[in-house]
GROMACS .gro file of C-alpha atoms in nm:
model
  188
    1UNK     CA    1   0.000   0.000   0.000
    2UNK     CA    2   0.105   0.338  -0.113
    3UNK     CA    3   0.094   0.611   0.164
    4UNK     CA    4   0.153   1.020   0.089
    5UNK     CA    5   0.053   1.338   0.193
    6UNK     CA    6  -0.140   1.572   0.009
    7UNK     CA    7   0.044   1.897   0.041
    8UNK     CA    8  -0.196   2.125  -0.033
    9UNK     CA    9  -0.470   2.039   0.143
   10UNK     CA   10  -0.249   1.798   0.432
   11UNK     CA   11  -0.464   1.501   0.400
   12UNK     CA   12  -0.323   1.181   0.379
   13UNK     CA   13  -0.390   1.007   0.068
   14UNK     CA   14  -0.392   0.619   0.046
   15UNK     CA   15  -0.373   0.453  -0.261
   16UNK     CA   16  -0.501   0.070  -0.267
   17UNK     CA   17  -0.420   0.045  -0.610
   18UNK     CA   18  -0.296   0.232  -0.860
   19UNK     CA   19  -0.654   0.289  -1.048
   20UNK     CA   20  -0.871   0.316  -0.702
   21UNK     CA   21  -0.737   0.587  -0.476
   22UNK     CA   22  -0.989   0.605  -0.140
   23UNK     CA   23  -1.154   0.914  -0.069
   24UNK     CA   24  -1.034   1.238   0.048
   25UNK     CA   25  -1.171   1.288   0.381
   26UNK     CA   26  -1.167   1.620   0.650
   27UNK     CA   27  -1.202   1.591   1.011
   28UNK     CA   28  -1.302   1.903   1.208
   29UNK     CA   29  -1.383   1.976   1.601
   30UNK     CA   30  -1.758   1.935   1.605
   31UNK     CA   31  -1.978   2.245   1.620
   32UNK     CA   32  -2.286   2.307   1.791
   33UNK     CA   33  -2.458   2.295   1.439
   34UNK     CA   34  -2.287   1.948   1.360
   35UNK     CA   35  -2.532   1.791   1.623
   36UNK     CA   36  -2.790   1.850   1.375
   37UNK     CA   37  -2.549   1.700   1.118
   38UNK     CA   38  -2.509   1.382   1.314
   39UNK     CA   39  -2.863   1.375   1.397
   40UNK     CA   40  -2.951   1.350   1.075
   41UNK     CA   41  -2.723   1.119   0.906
   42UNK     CA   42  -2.736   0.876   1.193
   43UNK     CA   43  -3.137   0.895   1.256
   44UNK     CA   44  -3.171   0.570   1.036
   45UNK     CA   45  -3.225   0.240   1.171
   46UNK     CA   46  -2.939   0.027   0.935
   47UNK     CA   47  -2.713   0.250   1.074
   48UNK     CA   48  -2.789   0.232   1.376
   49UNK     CA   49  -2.831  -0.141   1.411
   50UNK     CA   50  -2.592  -0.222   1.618
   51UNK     CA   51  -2.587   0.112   1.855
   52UNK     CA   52  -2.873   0.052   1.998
   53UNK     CA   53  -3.071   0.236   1.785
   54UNK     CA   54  -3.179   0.611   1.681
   55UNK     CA   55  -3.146   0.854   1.898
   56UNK     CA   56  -3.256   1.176   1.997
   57UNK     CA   57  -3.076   1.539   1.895
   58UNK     CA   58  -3.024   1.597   2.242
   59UNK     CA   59  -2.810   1.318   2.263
   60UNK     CA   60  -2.573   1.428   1.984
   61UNK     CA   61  -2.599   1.807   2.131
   62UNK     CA   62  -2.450   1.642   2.447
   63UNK     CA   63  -2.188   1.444   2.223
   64UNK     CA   64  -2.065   1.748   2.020
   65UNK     CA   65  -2.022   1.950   2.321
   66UNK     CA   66  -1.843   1.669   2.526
   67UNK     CA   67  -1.633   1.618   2.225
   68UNK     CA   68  -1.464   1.982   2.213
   69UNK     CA   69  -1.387   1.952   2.547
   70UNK     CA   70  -1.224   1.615   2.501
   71UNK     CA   71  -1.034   1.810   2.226
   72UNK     CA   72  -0.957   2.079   2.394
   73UNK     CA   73  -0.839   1.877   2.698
   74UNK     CA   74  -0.683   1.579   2.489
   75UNK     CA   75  -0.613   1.682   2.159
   76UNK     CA   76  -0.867   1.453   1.996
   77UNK     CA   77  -1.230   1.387   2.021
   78UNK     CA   78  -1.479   1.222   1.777
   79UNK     CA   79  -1.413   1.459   1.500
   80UNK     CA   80  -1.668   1.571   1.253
   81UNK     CA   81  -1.622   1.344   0.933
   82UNK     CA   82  -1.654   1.551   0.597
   83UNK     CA   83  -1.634   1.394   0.220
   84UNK     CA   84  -1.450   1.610  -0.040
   85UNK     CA   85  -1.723   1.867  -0.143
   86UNK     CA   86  -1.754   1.949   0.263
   87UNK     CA   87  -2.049   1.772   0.339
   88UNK     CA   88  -2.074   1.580   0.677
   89UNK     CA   89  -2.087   1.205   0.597
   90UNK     CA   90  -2.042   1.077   0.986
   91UNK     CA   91  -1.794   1.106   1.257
   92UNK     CA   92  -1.422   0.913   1.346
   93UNK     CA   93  -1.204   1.005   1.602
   94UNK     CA   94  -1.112   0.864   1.961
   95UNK     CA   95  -1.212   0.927   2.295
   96UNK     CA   96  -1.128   0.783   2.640
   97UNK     CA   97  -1.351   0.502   2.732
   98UNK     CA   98  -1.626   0.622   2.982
   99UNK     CA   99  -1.648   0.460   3.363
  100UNK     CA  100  -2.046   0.490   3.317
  101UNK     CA  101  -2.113   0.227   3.050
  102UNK     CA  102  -2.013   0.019   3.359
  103UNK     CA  103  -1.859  -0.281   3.105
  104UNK     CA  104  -1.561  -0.313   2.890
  105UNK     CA  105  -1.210  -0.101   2.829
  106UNK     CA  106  -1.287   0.189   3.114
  107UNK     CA  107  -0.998   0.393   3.080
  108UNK     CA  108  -0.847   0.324   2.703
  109UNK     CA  109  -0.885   0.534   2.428
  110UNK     CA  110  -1.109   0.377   2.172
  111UNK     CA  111  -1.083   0.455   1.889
  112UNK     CA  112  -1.438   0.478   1.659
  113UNK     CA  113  -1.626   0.550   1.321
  114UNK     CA  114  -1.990   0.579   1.222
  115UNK     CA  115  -2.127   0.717   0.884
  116UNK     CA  116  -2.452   0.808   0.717
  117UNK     CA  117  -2.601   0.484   0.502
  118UNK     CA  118  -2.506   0.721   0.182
  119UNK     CA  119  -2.104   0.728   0.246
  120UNK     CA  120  -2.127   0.314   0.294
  121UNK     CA  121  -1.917   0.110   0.082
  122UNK     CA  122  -1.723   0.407  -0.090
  123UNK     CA  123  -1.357   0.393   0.138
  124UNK     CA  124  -1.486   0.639   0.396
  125UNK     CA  125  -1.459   0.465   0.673
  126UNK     CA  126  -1.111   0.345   0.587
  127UNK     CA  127  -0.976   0.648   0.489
  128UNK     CA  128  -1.114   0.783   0.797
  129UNK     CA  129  -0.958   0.539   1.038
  130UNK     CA  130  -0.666   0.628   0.841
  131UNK     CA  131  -0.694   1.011   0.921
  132UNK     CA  132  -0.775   0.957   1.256
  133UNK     CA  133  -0.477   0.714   1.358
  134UNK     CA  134  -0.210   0.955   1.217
  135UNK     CA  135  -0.365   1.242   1.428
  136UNK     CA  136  -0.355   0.995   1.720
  137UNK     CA  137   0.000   0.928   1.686
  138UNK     CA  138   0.069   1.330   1.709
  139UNK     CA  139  -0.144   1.347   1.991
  140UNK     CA  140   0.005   1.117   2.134
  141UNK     CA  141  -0.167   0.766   2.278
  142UNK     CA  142   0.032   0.450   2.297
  143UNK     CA  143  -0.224   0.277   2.173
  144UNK     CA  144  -0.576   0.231   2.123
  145UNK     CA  145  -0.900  -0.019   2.100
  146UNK     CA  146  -1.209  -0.059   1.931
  147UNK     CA  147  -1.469  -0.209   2.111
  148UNK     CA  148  -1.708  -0.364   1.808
  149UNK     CA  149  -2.056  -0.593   1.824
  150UNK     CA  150  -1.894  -0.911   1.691
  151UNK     CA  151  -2.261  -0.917   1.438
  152UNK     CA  152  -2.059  -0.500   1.279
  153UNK     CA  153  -1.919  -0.713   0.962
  154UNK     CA  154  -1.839  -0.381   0.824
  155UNK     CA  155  -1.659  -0.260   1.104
  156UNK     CA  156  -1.481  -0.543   1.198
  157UNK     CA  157  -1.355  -0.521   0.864
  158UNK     CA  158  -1.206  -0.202   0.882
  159UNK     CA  159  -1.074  -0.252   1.224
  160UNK     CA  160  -0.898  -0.563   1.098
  161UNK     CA  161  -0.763  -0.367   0.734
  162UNK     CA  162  -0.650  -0.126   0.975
  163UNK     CA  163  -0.390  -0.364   1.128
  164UNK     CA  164  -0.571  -0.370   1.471
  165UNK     CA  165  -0.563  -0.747   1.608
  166UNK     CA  166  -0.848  -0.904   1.818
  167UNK     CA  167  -0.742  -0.909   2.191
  168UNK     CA  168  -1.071  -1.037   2.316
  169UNK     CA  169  -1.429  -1.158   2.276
  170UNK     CA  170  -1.678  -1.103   2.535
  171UNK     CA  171  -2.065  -1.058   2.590
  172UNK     CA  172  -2.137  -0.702   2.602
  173UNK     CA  173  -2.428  -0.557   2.735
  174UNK     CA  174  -2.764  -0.796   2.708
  175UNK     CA  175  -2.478  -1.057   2.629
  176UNK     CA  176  -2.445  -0.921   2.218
  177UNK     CA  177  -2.116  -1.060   2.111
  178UNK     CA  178  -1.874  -0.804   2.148
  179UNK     CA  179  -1.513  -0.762   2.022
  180UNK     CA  180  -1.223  -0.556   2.197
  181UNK     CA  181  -0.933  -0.490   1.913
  182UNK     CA  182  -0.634  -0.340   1.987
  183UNK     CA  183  -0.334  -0.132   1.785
  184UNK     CA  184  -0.018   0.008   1.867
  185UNK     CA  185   0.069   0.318   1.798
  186UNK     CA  186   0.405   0.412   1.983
  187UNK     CA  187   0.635   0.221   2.173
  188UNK     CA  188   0.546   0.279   2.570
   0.00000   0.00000   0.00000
């Protein structure tokens, strides 16, 4: 795999082949408007399949906000996922696993992506993880996981293309299969 750096816009680009570049993709703090954003590529049930579900705008009003502050405090949140032309397609990013869920990694960064139904099956996600692993490595964690219901073909898949190996399998909440993956990213 081919890996450069777009100077003028400082994007990575990864090539895959030498006919199928993936996308370009932009990650930005999240605004109070991109609750809205979220809201409404993420208020469909195929996306949500595995998340429990739609949700409510207030829920992604108290997500945006919590992720500046992670930003501001970190250096990295759950960044605001936009395609070439600017438009938001989804989210990607890391965060520190919350003591509240009460079950799996509390205290690792995990590392995540979710996208609107229309950015599926185009490199998004991919490129994304991309993206958000070399801003990871500035900012820097040693490492990171991605906790994934074991049923998420798609994001297993990326997890797994991203060179993340499977450190355990687990029943999550209700006992759904879950999936903790893990990936280097410095030496400790």
């Amino acid at each position: 795999m081919q890996r450069e750096r777009s100077r003028s816009e400082g994007l990575p680009t990864v090539t895959i082949s030498p006919t199928r570049p993936l996308p370009v993709v932009q990650l930005r703090v999240p605004t109070d408007e991109d609750a809205h954003a979220w809201y409404r590529v993420f208020n469909d049930r195929d996306v949500m399949e595995f998340l429990g579900g739609p949700a409510e705008l207030s829920r992604y009003e108290e997500l945006t906000a919590r992720q500046r502050l992670h930003d501001a405090r970190l250096g990295f949140c759950l960044w605001t996922l936009l395609d070439a032309d600017g438009e938001v397609i989804g989210f990607t990013g890391a965060q520190p696993w919350p003591a509240e869920k009460g079950w799996g990694p509390v205290g690792e960064i995990e590392i995540g992506w979710r996208l609107g139904r229309a950015a599926w099956g185009r490199g998004y996600a991919y490129a994304a993880a991309l993206a958000t692993v070399d801003r990871l490595r500035e900012a820097g964690p040693a490492h990171v996981v991605a906790m994934i219901d074991a049923r998420n073909d798609r994001s297993v898949a990326v997890a797994e293309r991203l060179g993340m190996t499977l450190a355990e399998e687990f029943p999550g909440p209700a006992g759904v299969p879950s999936r903790r993956y893990e990936l280097t990213l410095r030496d400790e």
